[in-house]
Amino acid sequence: MSVLVLAEHNNQSLKEATKKALTAALKIFSPAHVVVIGNNCASAANDAATLEGVEKVLLVEDTTYENMLCEPTADLLFELMKSYDYLVSAATTNGKNILPRVAAKLDVSQISEIISVIDNKTFQRPIYAGNAIATVESSTEKNVITVRTTAFETAQVGSSVATIEKIDAGNNPGLSEFIEEKVSSSERPELTSAGIIVSGGRGMQSGDNFKMLESVADKLGAAVGASRAAVDAGFVPNEYQVGQTGKVVAPELYIAVGISGAIQHLAGMKDSKVIVAINKDDEAPIFEVADYGLVADLFDAVPELDKELEKIQK
Amino acid sequence: MKILVPVKRVVDYNVKIRVDKETNAVDLNNIKMSINPFDEIAVEEAIRIKEAGQCDEIVVVSLGPEQSKETIRNALAMGADRGIHVKTDHSPEPLLVAKILEKVCEKEDYDLIILGKQSIDDDCNQTGQMLSALLNRSLGTYASKVEIENDTIIVTREIDGGLQTIKLKKPAVLTTDLRLNEPRYASLPNIMKAKQKTIDELDPSDLGIDMTPKVSTKKVEEPPKRVGGGKVESIQELVDKLKNVSGVI
Ligand SMILES: Cc1cc2nc3c(=O)[nH]c(=O)nc-3n(C[C@H](O)[C@H](O)[C@H](O)COP(=O)(O)OP(=O)(O)OC[C@H]3O[C@@H](n4cnc5c(N)ncnc54)[C@H](O)[C@@H]3O)c2cc1C
C-alpha cells in the first residue's frame, strides 16, 4: 500500500495544515510520501522531508504551478496516482478545490473532511454542519481523502531526513490563468492554527469596532475571527469567517463577542477547548456551548477585558 | 450562451436535525426542506447574467425524488427558463451526480454550469469539481465575483488567505460562495408563471450510468454533546477563571 500527501505551502514553507493531514495519512499507512507542487518551493520540500513518517518527498517545480491552479495540478496528481493507492490533503481551499477533480479522473468518490481513521477503508466525517457524524466505508482500491485538520495532531520532526526526488512538470492544459491574489498580511497567527481566537459578530456594528477585538487579541497572542454576518456586512474580509462554510477551528480558547451562535457558526468552533461568550441577550444560543458566558454589553465588556489583560501582563 | 444550474433539495438551513437511533440515520420526517442555499445563489447569478444580456437560456436540473420538482419550480419562479428532473429515490454520492450531469451536458451543450460550492446536508464540496474533470473544462470554485467576457470568464474566488482572481476559458464550471450575490425572492406573478414552464423528466437508467455507490454509510451518530451553559458575573471573574481554573491564558 502507498499514500501520497499533497502539501499546502506558500512556495517557502510547509503549512501546519499539511502536518496534520500527514498524521491522518500515517494512520492509513506508514510511512507516507509527500508531494510538493509549486514554483521555487524547494524549502517547503525540505520542511516536509524532516517530518516523522515521511519516507520520500516528490518535488515538482514549474511556473505552471506557482499558484496551484486547479487543472494542471489535478492532471499532475492524476499521473502520480498511477503509483499510489491513497491521495490525502488537508481540507484547505486548495485541497478542496483540487482533490475532487483528481478523484473524478480516477473514477472514485472523494471522502471529504475525515475526522478519524477507523481502518484503511473506514472513516468518520461530520455531516449536517457537524450535527451528525457518519461512518463511511470505501469500496475502491484507490482513495482520495481530505482531512479536517482540527481533528488531528501536528506531525513532529523525525530523527532522519527523507530523500527528495525531483519530478518533471506535466502539461498545462491552459484552461485557466492566474491574475492576482489579495492576501491580507497580518502579524497575528493564522486562524486555523491559533491557540486563542477572538471572534466578532454582527453585534460589533462596524469594522472600526473590530479594533477593540484586535487589541484584546494582541494581548493574548490570538487570531481574530468573525461570523458570516460580520463578513457579509463588510466589517472584516472573507478569510475571517468561522463556520460550516468558512474555517473550522478548535483553539484552546475561543472568545465569541456579539455572535448569536447559529448552527452554521457553531459548526466551525464547537470543538474549541474553552469557549467564552460575551452577548447582551441572555438567551443567545451561543451560551449553550459556552463554558464561561458573560451577559453584558460588549462595548463595556470588551474594553474592560482589555484593561484586565493589560494588568496581568504587567 | 446557455447556462445549466444544478439544484438540490436539502433540509432547510434553520432546522436542527436529529439522529434517529433506531434507523441509524438523520430523521427527515416532517422536516422543512428547501433549495440548498448555495444553489439558490447559483440560480441568482445565472439570472443576473441573463439580465445583463449575456445569456439566452437558463436550465435548472435536480436529482432526487418527486418533491425535487418543487425545488426546480422555486428556481423557475426566480427566473430560470425550464427544468430537468432526474428521478432517483435518494440523492446519490457526488461522483454519481457528476456523472449524471455529464450526461445531461451531452444531450445539450451548455457554455457555463454554475453549482453551489457544497450542499449543507452532506457537506461534501465535490460535485462541481468532479463535473469539471469529467467534461474536461475549466473550473472556478468559491466564486464571489463573476465577469463574463467574450471567450473568457474572470472569477474572484474566496480562498483561505483572502481573494484570488483567475481567468477561465469558456466553457467553464463555477461553484458559488456566500458573497457572490443575495438571491431575490420570487414574486407572486413569477410563481404563477413558473407553473407553466416545462420540466422534462429523465431516468438515470436511460443514461447508462452504473449507479452502484462507491462509498457506503455504515452508521450515523450524534456527536458528543458539549456541556456549556456556565456563566460568569464580571470580567474580573472571567479572567480569573481563564487563568486559574482553565489555565488557557
Ligand atoms: C448556507 C449558509 C452558510 C452559512 N455559513 C456560516 C458560517 O460559515 N459561519 C457563520 O458564522 N455563519 C454562517 N451562516 C450564517 C448563520 O446562519 C448566521 O446568520 C450568522 O452566523 C449570524 O451571525 P451573528 O451571530 O454575528 O449575527 P446575529 O445572529 O445577528 O447575532 C448578533 C448577536 O450580537 C448580540 N449583540 C448585539 N449587540 C450587542 C452588544 N452591544 N453587546 C453584546 N452583544 C450584542 C445579539 O444579542 C446577537 O446575539 C450561514 C448561513 C447559511 C444560510
Coordinates of C-alpha atoms and ligand atoms in Angstrom, one line a residue:
Chain A
M1 CA 0.0 0.0 0.0
S2 CA 1.2 3.6 -0.5
V3 CA 0.0 7.0 0.5
L4 CA 0.7 10.3 -1.1
V5 CA 0.1 13.6 0.8
L6 CA -0.4 16.8 -1.2
A7 CA 1.5 19.6 0.5
E8 CA 0.0 23.0 1.2
H9 CA 2.6 25.7 1.1
N10 CA 3.4 29.3 0.0
N11 CA 6.4 28.2 -2.1
Q12 CA 8.5 28.9 1.0
S13 CA 7.4 26.8 3.9
L14 CA 5.1 23.9 4.6
K15 CA 1.7 24.9 6.2
E16 CA 0.7 23.5 9.6
A17 CA -2.4 22.0 7.9
T18 CA -0.3 19.6 6.0
K19 CA 1.5 18.4 9.1
K20 CA -2.0 17.5 10.5
A21 CA -3.1 15.8 7.2
L22 CA 0.1 13.8 7.4
T23 CA -0.8 12.5 10.9
A24 CA -4.2 11.3 9.4
A25 CA -2.4 9.8 6.4
L26 CA 0.0 7.8 8.6
K27 CA -3.0 6.3 10.4
I28 CA -4.0 4.8 7.0
F29 CA -0.5 3.6 6.1
S30 CA 3.0 4.4 7.4
P31 CA 5.4 5.6 6.0
A32 CA 3.9 8.2 3.6
H33 CA 5.2 10.2 0.6
V34 CA 4.6 13.9 0.3
V35 CA 4.3 15.8 -2.9
V36 CA 5.2 19.5 -3.0
I37 CA 3.9 21.2 -6.2
G38 CA 4.8 24.8 -6.8
N39 CA 7.5 27.1 -8.1
N40 CA 10.8 27.6 -6.4
C41 CA 9.4 25.7 -3.5
A42 CA 12.4 23.5 -2.5
S43 CA 12.4 24.9 1.0
A44 CA 8.9 23.7 1.5
A45 CA 10.1 20.2 0.4
N46 CA 12.9 20.4 2.9
D47 CA 10.4 21.1 5.6
A48 CA 8.4 18.1 4.6
A49 CA 11.5 15.9 4.4
T50 CA 12.2 16.4 8.1
L51 CA 8.8 15.1 9.4
E52 CA 8.5 11.8 11.2
G53 CA 6.9 9.2 9.0
V54 CA 7.8 10.8 5.7
E55 CA 9.8 8.3 3.5
K56 CA 10.1 10.4 0.4
V57 CA 9.3 13.9 -0.9
L58 CA 8.4 14.4 -4.5
L59 CA 9.2 17.9 -5.7
V60 CA 7.6 19.4 -8.8
E61 CA 8.7 23.0 -9.6
D62 CA 7.4 24.9 -12.6
T63 CA 5.9 28.3 -13.2
T64 CA 2.7 26.4 -14.2
Y65 CA 2.2 25.5 -10.5
E66 CA 3.2 28.8 -9.0
N67 CA -0.4 29.4 -7.8
M68 CA -1.6 25.8 -7.7
L69 CA -4.1 26.3 -10.5
C70 CA -6.6 23.5 -10.3
E71 CA -6.5 22.0 -13.8
P72 CA -2.7 21.4 -14.3
T73 CA -2.2 20.4 -10.6
A74 CA -5.1 17.9 -10.8
D75 CA -3.7 16.5 -14.1
L76 CA -0.2 16.0 -12.5
L77 CA -1.7 14.4 -9.4
F78 CA -3.7 12.0 -11.6
E79 CA -0.5 10.9 -13.3
L80 CA 1.3 10.5 -9.9
M81 CA -1.6 8.5 -8.6
K82 CA -0.8 5.7 -11.0
S83 CA 1.8 4.6 -8.4
Y84 CA -0.2 5.3 -5.2
D85 CA -3.4 4.0 -3.5
Y86 CA -4.3 7.0 -1.5
L87 CA -4.2 10.7 -2.1
V88 CA -4.6 12.7 1.1
S89 CA -4.7 16.5 1.6
A90 CA -5.8 18.9 4.3
A91 CA -9.3 20.3 3.6
T92 CA -7.9 23.8 2.8
T93 CA -9.3 25.7 -0.1
N94 CA -6.6 24.2 -2.3
G95 CA -7.2 20.7 -1.2
K96 CA -11.0 21.1 -1.6
N97 CA -10.6 22.6 -5.0
I98 CA -8.1 20.2 -6.5
L99 CA -8.8 16.7 -5.0
P100 CA -12.3 16.1 -6.3
R101 CA -11.0 16.8 -9.8
V102 CA -8.4 14.1 -9.3
A103 CA -10.9 11.7 -7.8
A104 CA -13.3 12.0 -10.7
K105 CA -10.4 11.3 -13.1
L106 CA -9.6 8.2 -11.1
D107 CA -13.3 7.3 -11.2
V108 CA -13.5 7.2 -7.4
S109 CA -15.5 9.1 -4.8
Q110 CA -13.8 11.5 -2.5
I111 CA -14.2 11.2 1.2
S112 CA -14.4 14.7 2.5
E113 CA -13.1 16.2 5.8
I114 CA -12.5 13.0 7.7
I115 CA -12.2 13.4 11.5
S116 CA -11.0 9.8 12.2
V117 CA -9.5 6.8 10.6
I118 CA -11.1 3.6 11.7
D119 CA -9.3 1.3 9.3
N120 CA -7.8 1.9 5.9
K121 CA -11.2 1.8 4.2
T122 CA -13.4 3.2 7.0
F123 CA -13.5 6.8 8.1
Q124 CA -15.7 9.2 10.2
R125 CA -16.8 12.5 8.8
P126 CA -19.2 15.2 10.0
I127 CA -22.4 15.9 8.1
Y128 CA -25.2 18.5 8.6
A129 CA -22.8 21.1 9.9
G130 CA -21.3 18.7 12.4
N131 CA -24.7 17.8 13.9
A132 CA -24.2 14.2 12.9
I133 CA -21.1 12.0 12.4
A134 CA -21.2 9.5 9.6
T135 CA -19.1 6.4 9.5
V136 CA -18.4 5.7 5.8
E137 CA -16.7 2.8 4.1
S138 CA -15.0 2.9 0.7
S139 CA -15.1 0.0 -1.7
T140 CA -12.5 1.2 -4.2
E141 CA -8.8 0.3 -4.4
K142 CA -7.8 3.9 -4.8
N143 CA -9.0 6.6 -2.4
V144 CA -9.0 10.3 -2.3
I145 CA -9.4 11.9 1.1
T146 CA -9.4 15.4 2.6
V147 CA -8.7 15.8 6.3
R148 CA -10.4 18.1 8.8
T149 CA -7.2 19.4 10.4
T150 CA -8.7 20.2 13.8
A151 CA -9.2 16.5 14.5
F152 CA -5.5 15.5 14.1
E153 CA -2.3 16.4 15.9
T154 CA 0.6 18.1 14.2
A155 CA 3.2 15.6 12.9
Q156 CA 6.6 16.2 14.5
V157 CA 10.1 16.4 13.2
G158 CA 11.6 12.9 13.0
S159 CA 15.1 11.6 13.6
S160 CA 16.0 11.1 9.9
V161 CA 15.6 13.2 6.8
A162 CA 13.7 11.8 3.8
T163 CA 15.0 11.8 0.3
I164 CA 13.7 14.5 -2.1
E165 CA 13.1 13.3 -5.7
K166 CA 12.5 15.9 -8.4
I167 CA 9.7 15.1 -10.8
D168 CA 9.2 16.7 -14.2
A169 CA 6.3 19.1 -14.6
G170 CA 3.3 17.8 -16.6
N171 CA 1.4 19.6 -19.4
N172 CA -0.6 22.7 -18.7
P173 CA -4.0 22.2 -20.3
G174 CA -4.2 26.0 -20.5
L175 CA -7.8 26.2 -19.3
S176 CA -7.2 28.9 -16.7
E177 CA -4.8 31.7 -16.0
F178 CA -3.8 33.4 -12.7
I179 CA -4.5 37.1 -12.5
E180 CA -3.9 38.2 -8.9
E181 CA -4.2 37.3 -5.3
K182 CA -5.2 39.7 -2.4
V183 CA -3.9 38.1 0.7
S184 CA -4.0 40.2 3.8
S185 CA -0.8 40.0 5.7
S186 CA -1.1 40.0 9.4
E187 CA 1.3 39.7 12.3
R188 CA -1.3 37.7 14.1
P189 CA -1.3 33.9 14.0
E190 CA -3.3 32.1 11.3
L191 CA -6.9 31.3 12.3
T192 CA -6.7 27.6 11.7
S193 CA -3.6 27.1 13.8
A194 CA -4.0 29.8 16.5
G195 CA -4.2 28.7 20.1
I196 CA -6.6 31.5 21.0
I197 CA -9.2 33.2 18.8
V198 CA -11.2 36.3 19.4
S199 CA -14.2 36.5 17.1
G200 CA -16.7 39.2 16.5
G201 CA -20.2 39.1 15.0
R202 CA -22.9 41.4 13.9
G203 CA -23.1 42.9 17.4
M204 CA -19.7 44.6 16.6
Q205 CA -21.7 47.1 14.4
S206 CA -18.7 48.2 12.3
G207 CA -15.2 47.3 11.1
D208 CA -13.8 50.1 13.2
N209 CA -15.1 48.4 16.3
F210 CA -13.1 45.3 15.5
K211 CA -10.0 47.3 16.7
M212 CA -11.2 46.6 20.2
L213 CA -11.0 42.9 19.5
E214 CA -7.6 43.2 17.8
S215 CA -6.3 44.9 20.9
V216 CA -7.5 42.1 23.1
A217 CA -6.2 39.5 20.6
D218 CA -2.7 41.1 20.6
K219 CA -2.5 40.9 24.4
L220 CA -3.3 37.2 24.1
G221 CA -1.3 36.4 21.0
A222 CA -4.6 35.4 19.4
A223 CA -6.0 35.4 15.9
V224 CA -9.2 37.4 15.0
G225 CA -12.2 35.6 13.5
A226 CA -15.7 36.6 12.6
S227 CA -19.2 35.3 12.0
R228 CA -20.7 35.3 8.5
A229 CA -22.9 38.3 9.4
A230 CA -19.8 40.3 10.2
V231 CA -18.1 39.4 6.9
D232 CA -21.3 40.0 4.8
A233 CA -21.7 43.4 6.4
G234 CA -18.1 44.2 5.3
F235 CA -16.7 44.6 8.8
V236 CA -13.8 42.2 8.0
P237 CA -12.6 40.3 5.0
N238 CA -13.9 36.8 4.0
E239 CA -10.9 34.9 5.3
Y240 CA -12.0 35.7 8.9
Q241 CA -15.2 33.7 8.6
V242 CA -15.5 30.8 11.0
G243 CA -18.2 28.2 10.5
Q244 CA -19.7 25.4 8.4
T245 CA -18.8 27.1 5.2
G246 CA -15.9 29.1 6.4
K247 CA -12.9 27.9 8.5
V248 CA -13.2 25.2 11.1
V249 CA -11.2 25.9 14.2
A250 CA -10.5 24.3 17.5
P251 CA -8.3 26.5 19.6
E252 CA -7.6 26.2 23.3
L253 CA -9.7 29.3 23.9
Y254 CA -12.4 30.8 21.6
I255 CA -14.0 34.1 22.6
A256 CA -17.2 34.9 20.8
V257 CA -18.2 38.5 21.0
G258 CA -21.6 39.7 19.7
I259 CA -22.2 36.4 18.0
S260 CA -25.6 34.7 18.5
G261 CA -24.4 31.1 17.9
A262 CA -26.3 30.0 14.8
I263 CA -25.9 26.3 13.8
Q264 CA -23.5 27.3 11.0
H265 CA -21.3 29.3 13.3
L266 CA -21.2 26.6 16.0
A267 CA -20.2 24.1 13.3
G268 CA -16.9 25.9 12.9
M269 CA -15.9 26.3 16.6
K270 CA -17.7 24.0 18.9
D271 CA -14.7 21.7 19.3
S272 CA -12.7 24.5 20.9
K273 CA -11.4 23.5 24.4
V274 CA -12.7 26.5 26.3
I275 CA -15.5 28.8 24.9
V276 CA -16.2 32.3 26.2
A277 CA -19.3 34.2 25.0
I278 CA -20.0 37.8 25.5
N279 CA -23.5 38.7 24.5
K280 CA -26.2 41.1 25.8
D281 CA -29.0 38.6 25.1
D282 CA -29.0 36.0 27.9
E283 CA -31.0 33.7 25.6
A284 CA -28.5 33.7 22.7
P285 CA -27.8 30.0 21.7
I286 CA -24.0 30.7 22.0
F287 CA -24.4 30.4 25.8
E288 CA -25.5 26.8 25.5
V289 CA -22.0 25.8 24.3
A290 CA -20.0 28.4 26.3
D291 CA -18.0 27.4 29.4
Y292 CA -18.0 31.0 30.6
G293 CA -20.9 33.2 29.4
L294 CA -21.0 36.8 30.3
V295 CA -24.3 38.6 29.7
A296 CA -23.2 42.2 29.0
D297 CA -23.0 44.9 26.5
L298 CA -19.8 44.2 24.5
F299 CA -19.0 47.9 24.3
D300 CA -18.5 47.9 28.1
A301 CA -17.2 44.4 28.5
V302 CA -14.5 44.3 25.8
P303 CA -12.6 47.5 26.9
E304 CA -12.8 46.2 30.4
L305 CA -11.4 42.8 29.3
D306 CA -8.6 44.7 27.5
K307 CA -7.7 46.6 30.7
E308 CA -7.8 43.5 32.9
L309 CA -5.5 41.7 30.5
E310 CA -3.1 44.6 30.5
K311 CA -3.0 44.3 34.3
I312 CA -2.0 40.7 34.2
Q313 CA 0.6 41.3 31.5
K314 CA 2.4 43.7 33.8
Chain B
M1 CA -25.0 31.4 -24.2
K2 CA -26.8 28.7 -22.3
I3 CA -26.4 28.1 -18.6
L4 CA -27.1 25.0 -16.6
V5 CA -27.7 25.3 -12.8
P6 CA -28.0 22.0 -10.8
V7 CA -30.1 22.5 -7.6
K8 CA -30.5 20.2 -4.7
R9 CA -33.4 19.8 -2.2
V10 CA -32.0 19.7 1.3
V11 CA -33.1 20.1 4.9
D12 CA -33.7 23.8 5.5
Y13 CA -30.7 25.6 7.0
N14 CA -32.6 26.7 10.0
V15 CA -33.5 23.2 11.1
K16 CA -31.5 21.5 13.8
I17 CA -31.5 17.9 12.7
R18 CA -31.8 14.8 15.0
V19 CA -30.3 11.4 14.5
D20 CA -32.8 8.5 14.8
K21 CA -31.1 5.9 17.0
E22 CA -33.2 3.1 15.5
T23 CA -32.6 3.7 11.9
N24 CA -29.1 5.0 12.4
A25 CA -29.9 7.9 10.1
V26 CA -30.8 11.5 10.2
D27 CA -34.5 11.8 10.9
L28 CA -36.1 13.6 7.9
N29 CA -39.8 13.0 8.8
N30 CA -41.9 16.2 8.7
I31 CA -38.9 18.4 8.3
K32 CA -38.8 21.6 6.3
M33 CA -36.9 21.1 3.1
S34 CA -35.6 23.9 0.9
I35 CA -33.3 24.6 -2.0
N36 CA -29.7 24.3 -1.0
P37 CA -28.7 28.0 -0.2
F38 CA -25.5 27.8 -2.3
D39 CA -27.6 26.6 -5.3
E40 CA -30.0 29.4 -4.8
I41 CA -27.0 31.8 -5.1
A42 CA -26.1 29.9 -8.4
V43 CA -29.6 30.4 -9.8
E44 CA -29.5 34.1 -8.9
E45 CA -26.1 34.5 -10.6
A46 CA -27.4 32.9 -13.8
I47 CA -30.4 35.2 -13.8
R48 CA -28.2 38.2 -13.3
I49 CA -26.0 37.1 -16.3
K50 CA -29.2 36.7 -18.4
E51 CA -30.5 40.1 -17.3
A52 CA -27.2 41.6 -18.4
G53 CA -27.9 40.2 -21.8
Q54 CA -25.1 37.7 -21.7
C55 CA -27.2 34.5 -21.7
D56 CA -30.2 33.3 -23.7
E57 CA -31.5 30.4 -21.6
I58 CA -31.1 29.1 -18.1
V59 CA -31.9 25.4 -17.4
V60 CA -32.1 24.0 -13.9
V61 CA -31.7 20.4 -13.1
S62 CA -32.3 18.5 -9.9
L63 CA -31.7 14.8 -9.0
G64 CA -33.9 13.3 -6.3
P65 CA -37.4 12.1 -5.5
E66 CA -40.6 13.6 -6.9
Q67 CA -40.5 16.5 -4.4
S68 CA -37.4 17.7 -6.1
K69 CA -39.7 19.2 -8.7
E70 CA -40.7 21.8 -6.1
T71 CA -37.1 22.8 -5.8
I72 CA -37.0 23.2 -9.6
R73 CA -40.2 25.3 -9.5
N74 CA -38.5 27.5 -7.0
A75 CA -35.7 28.2 -9.4
L76 CA -38.2 28.7 -12.3
A77 CA -40.1 31.2 -10.1
M78 CA -36.9 33.1 -9.5
G79 CA -36.4 33.4 -13.3
A80 CA -34.9 30.2 -14.8
D81 CA -36.4 29.2 -18.1
R82 CA -37.0 25.4 -17.8
G83 CA -36.2 22.4 -15.7
I84 CA -35.0 18.8 -15.9
H85 CA -35.8 16.4 -13.2
V86 CA -33.7 13.2 -12.9
K87 CA -35.7 10.8 -10.8
T88 CA -33.8 9.0 -8.1
D89 CA -35.0 7.7 -4.7
H90 CA -32.4 9.5 -2.7
S91 CA -29.6 11.7 -3.5
P92 CA -26.6 9.7 -4.9
E93 CA -23.0 10.4 -3.9
P94 CA -21.3 13.4 -5.7
L95 CA -19.4 11.3 -8.2
L96 CA -22.6 9.8 -9.5
V97 CA -24.3 13.2 -9.5
A98 CA -21.4 14.5 -11.6
K99 CA -21.7 11.6 -14.0
I100 CA -25.5 12.2 -14.4
L101 CA -24.8 15.9 -15.0
E102 CA -22.1 15.0 -17.6
K103 CA -24.8 13.0 -19.5
V104 CA -27.2 16.0 -19.2
C105 CA -24.5 18.1 -20.8
E106 CA -24.1 15.5 -23.6
K107 CA -27.7 15.9 -24.6
E108 CA -27.5 19.7 -24.8
D109 CA -24.5 21.8 -24.7
Y110 CA -24.0 24.5 -22.0
D111 CA -21.4 27.2 -22.1
L112 CA -21.5 27.6 -18.4
I113 CA -22.5 25.4 -15.4
I114 CA -23.0 27.1 -12.1
L115 CA -23.3 24.9 -8.9
G116 CA -23.3 25.6 -5.2
K117 CA -19.9 25.0 -3.6
Q118 CA -21.4 22.5 -1.2
S119 CA -24.7 21.1 -0.1
I120 CA -25.5 21.8 3.5
D121 CA -26.6 18.3 4.3
D122 CA -23.6 16.0 3.3
D123 CA -21.1 19.0 3.3
C124 CA -19.1 17.2 0.6
N125 CA -18.0 20.1 -1.6
Q126 CA -17.1 17.9 -4.6
T127 CA -19.7 17.9 -7.4
G128 CA -18.7 20.9 -9.4
Q129 CA -15.0 20.0 -9.3
M130 CA -15.8 16.4 -10.4
L131 CA -18.1 17.6 -13.2
S132 CA -15.3 19.9 -14.5
A133 CA -13.0 16.9 -14.6
L134 CA -15.5 14.7 -16.4
L135 CA -16.2 17.4 -19.0
N136 CA -12.5 18.5 -19.1
R137 CA -13.5 22.1 -18.6
S138 CA -12.0 25.0 -16.7
L139 CA -13.1 25.3 -13.0
G140 CA -13.7 28.3 -10.8
T141 CA -14.7 27.3 -7.3
Y142 CA -15.8 29.5 -4.4
A143 CA -16.7 32.4 -6.6
S144 CA -17.5 35.7 -5.0
K145 CA -17.5 37.7 -8.3
V146 CA -18.0 36.6 -11.9
E147 CA -17.5 38.7 -15.0
I148 CA -18.3 37.2 -18.4
E149 CA -16.2 38.4 -21.4
N150 CA -16.3 37.0 -24.9
D151 CA -14.4 33.7 -24.6
T152 CA -13.3 34.0 -21.0
I153 CA -14.7 34.4 -17.5
I154 CA -13.0 36.4 -14.8
V155 CA -13.7 34.8 -11.4
T156 CA -12.8 36.1 -8.0
R157 CA -12.5 33.2 -5.5
E158 CA -12.7 33.1 -1.7
I159 CA -9.5 31.3 -0.6
D160 CA -8.0 30.6 2.8
G161 CA -5.7 33.7 2.7
G162 CA -8.1 36.1 1.0
L163 CA -9.2 36.5 -2.6
Q164 CA -7.8 35.1 -5.8
T165 CA -8.7 36.2 -9.3
I166 CA -8.3 33.9 -12.2
K167 CA -9.3 33.9 -15.9
L168 CA -11.1 30.8 -17.2
K169 CA -11.6 29.7 -20.8
K170 CA -15.2 29.1 -21.8
P171 CA -16.9 26.6 -21.5
A172 CA -16.5 26.6 -17.7
V173 CA -17.8 25.2 -14.4
L174 CA -18.2 27.6 -11.5
T175 CA -19.2 27.0 -7.9
T176 CA -20.7 29.7 -5.7
D177 CA -19.6 31.1 -2.4
L178 CA -21.8 33.1 0.0
R179 CA -20.9 36.6 -1.0
L180 CA -21.5 36.2 -4.8
N181 CA -24.9 37.7 -4.5
E182 CA -28.1 37.9 -2.5
P183 CA -30.8 35.8 -4.1
R184 CA -34.1 37.5 -4.8
Y185 CA -37.5 36.4 -3.6
A186 CA -39.8 35.1 -6.3
S187 CA -42.7 37.5 -6.9
L188 CA -46.3 36.1 -6.9
P189 CA -46.8 36.7 -10.6
N190 CA -43.5 34.9 -11.3
I191 CA -44.5 32.0 -9.1
M192 CA -47.7 31.7 -11.2
K193 CA -45.7 31.9 -14.4
A194 CA -43.3 29.2 -13.2
K195 CA -46.2 26.7 -13.1
Q196 CA -46.4 27.0 -16.9
K197 CA -42.7 26.3 -17.5
T198 CA -41.6 22.9 -18.7
I199 CA -39.9 20.3 -16.6
D200 CA -38.6 17.4 -18.5
E201 CA -38.0 14.1 -16.8
L202 CA -35.0 11.8 -17.1
D203 CA -34.5 8.3 -15.8
P204 CA -30.9 7.6 -14.7
S205 CA -31.3 4.0 -16.1
D206 CA -31.7 5.6 -19.6
L207 CA -28.5 7.4 -19.2
G208 CA -26.4 4.2 -19.0
I209 CA -24.7 5.0 -15.7
D210 CA -23.7 2.4 -13.2
M211 CA -25.4 3.8 -10.1
T212 CA -23.6 1.4 -7.6
P213 CA -22.3 3.6 -4.8
K214 CA -18.5 3.5 -4.2
V215 CA -18.8 4.7 -0.6
S216 CA -21.4 3.3 1.8
T217 CA -22.6 4.9 5.0
K218 CA -22.3 2.3 7.9
K219 CA -23.9 4.4 10.6
V220 CA -24.8 7.9 11.6
E221 CA -24.4 9.1 15.2
E222 CA -24.9 12.3 17.1
P223 CA -21.6 13.9 18.1
P224 CA -20.7 14.1 21.8
K225 CA -22.8 16.8 23.4
R226 CA -20.8 19.8 24.6
V227 CA -21.7 20.8 28.2
G228 CA -22.0 24.5 28.3
G229 CA -24.2 27.0 30.0
G230 CA -21.7 28.2 32.6
K231 CA -21.9 31.9 33.4
V232 CA -19.7 34.5 35.0
E233 CA -20.8 37.8 36.6
S234 CA -18.0 40.0 35.6
I235 CA -14.9 40.5 33.5
Q236 CA -12.7 40.0 36.7
E237 CA -14.3 36.7 37.3
L238 CA -13.9 35.7 33.7
V239 CA -10.2 36.5 33.6
D240 CA -9.6 34.8 36.9
K241 CA -11.4 31.6 35.7
L242 CA -9.5 31.6 32.4
K243 CA -6.2 32.0 34.2
N244 CA -6.6 29.9 37.3
V245 CA -9.3 27.3 36.5
S246 CA -8.9 26.6 32.8
G247 CA -5.3 27.7 32.5
V248 CA -5.7 28.9 29.0
I249 CA -4.3 32.4 29.4
Ligands
LIG1 C1 -25.6 28.4 3.6 C2 -25.2 29.1 4.9 C3 -24.0 29.1 5.3 C4 -23.6 29.8 6.5 N1 -22.3 29.7 6.9 C5 -21.9 30.3 8.0 C6 -20.6 30.3 8.5 O1 -19.7 29.6 8.0 N2 -20.3 31.0 9.6 C7 -21.2 31.8 10.3 O2 -20.8 32.4 11.3 N3 -22.4 31.9 9.8 C8 -22.8 31.2 8.7 N4 -24.1 31.3 8.2 C9 -25.0 32.4 8.8 C10 -25.7 32.0 10.1 O3 -26.9 31.3 9.9 C11 -26.0 33.3 11.0 O4 -26.8 34.1 10.2 C12 -24.7 34.0 11.4 O5 -23.8 33.2 12.0 C13 -25.1 35.1 12.4 O6 -24.0 35.9 12.7 P1 -24.0 36.7 14.1 O7 -24.1 35.8 15.2 O8 -22.8 37.6 14.0 O9 -25.3 37.7 13.9 P2 -26.7 37.7 14.7 O10 -27.3 36.3 14.7 O11 -27.4 38.8 14.2 O12 -26.2 37.9 16.2 C14 -25.7 39.1 16.7 C15 -25.6 38.9 18.2 O13 -24.9 40.0 18.8 C16 -25.6 40.3 20.0 N5 -25.3 41.7 20.3 C17 -25.7 42.8 19.5 N6 -25.3 44.0 20.1 C18 -24.6 43.6 21.2 C19 -23.9 44.4 22.2 N7 -23.9 45.7 22.1 N8 -23.3 43.7 23.2 C20 -23.4 42.4 23.2 N9 -24.0 41.6 22.3 C21 -24.6 42.2 21.3 C22 -27.0 40.0 19.8 O14 -27.6 39.7 21.1 C23 -26.9 38.7 18.9 O15 -26.9 37.5 19.7 C24 -24.5 30.6 7.1 C25 -25.8 30.6 6.7 C26 -26.2 29.9 5.6 C27 -27.6 30.0 5.1

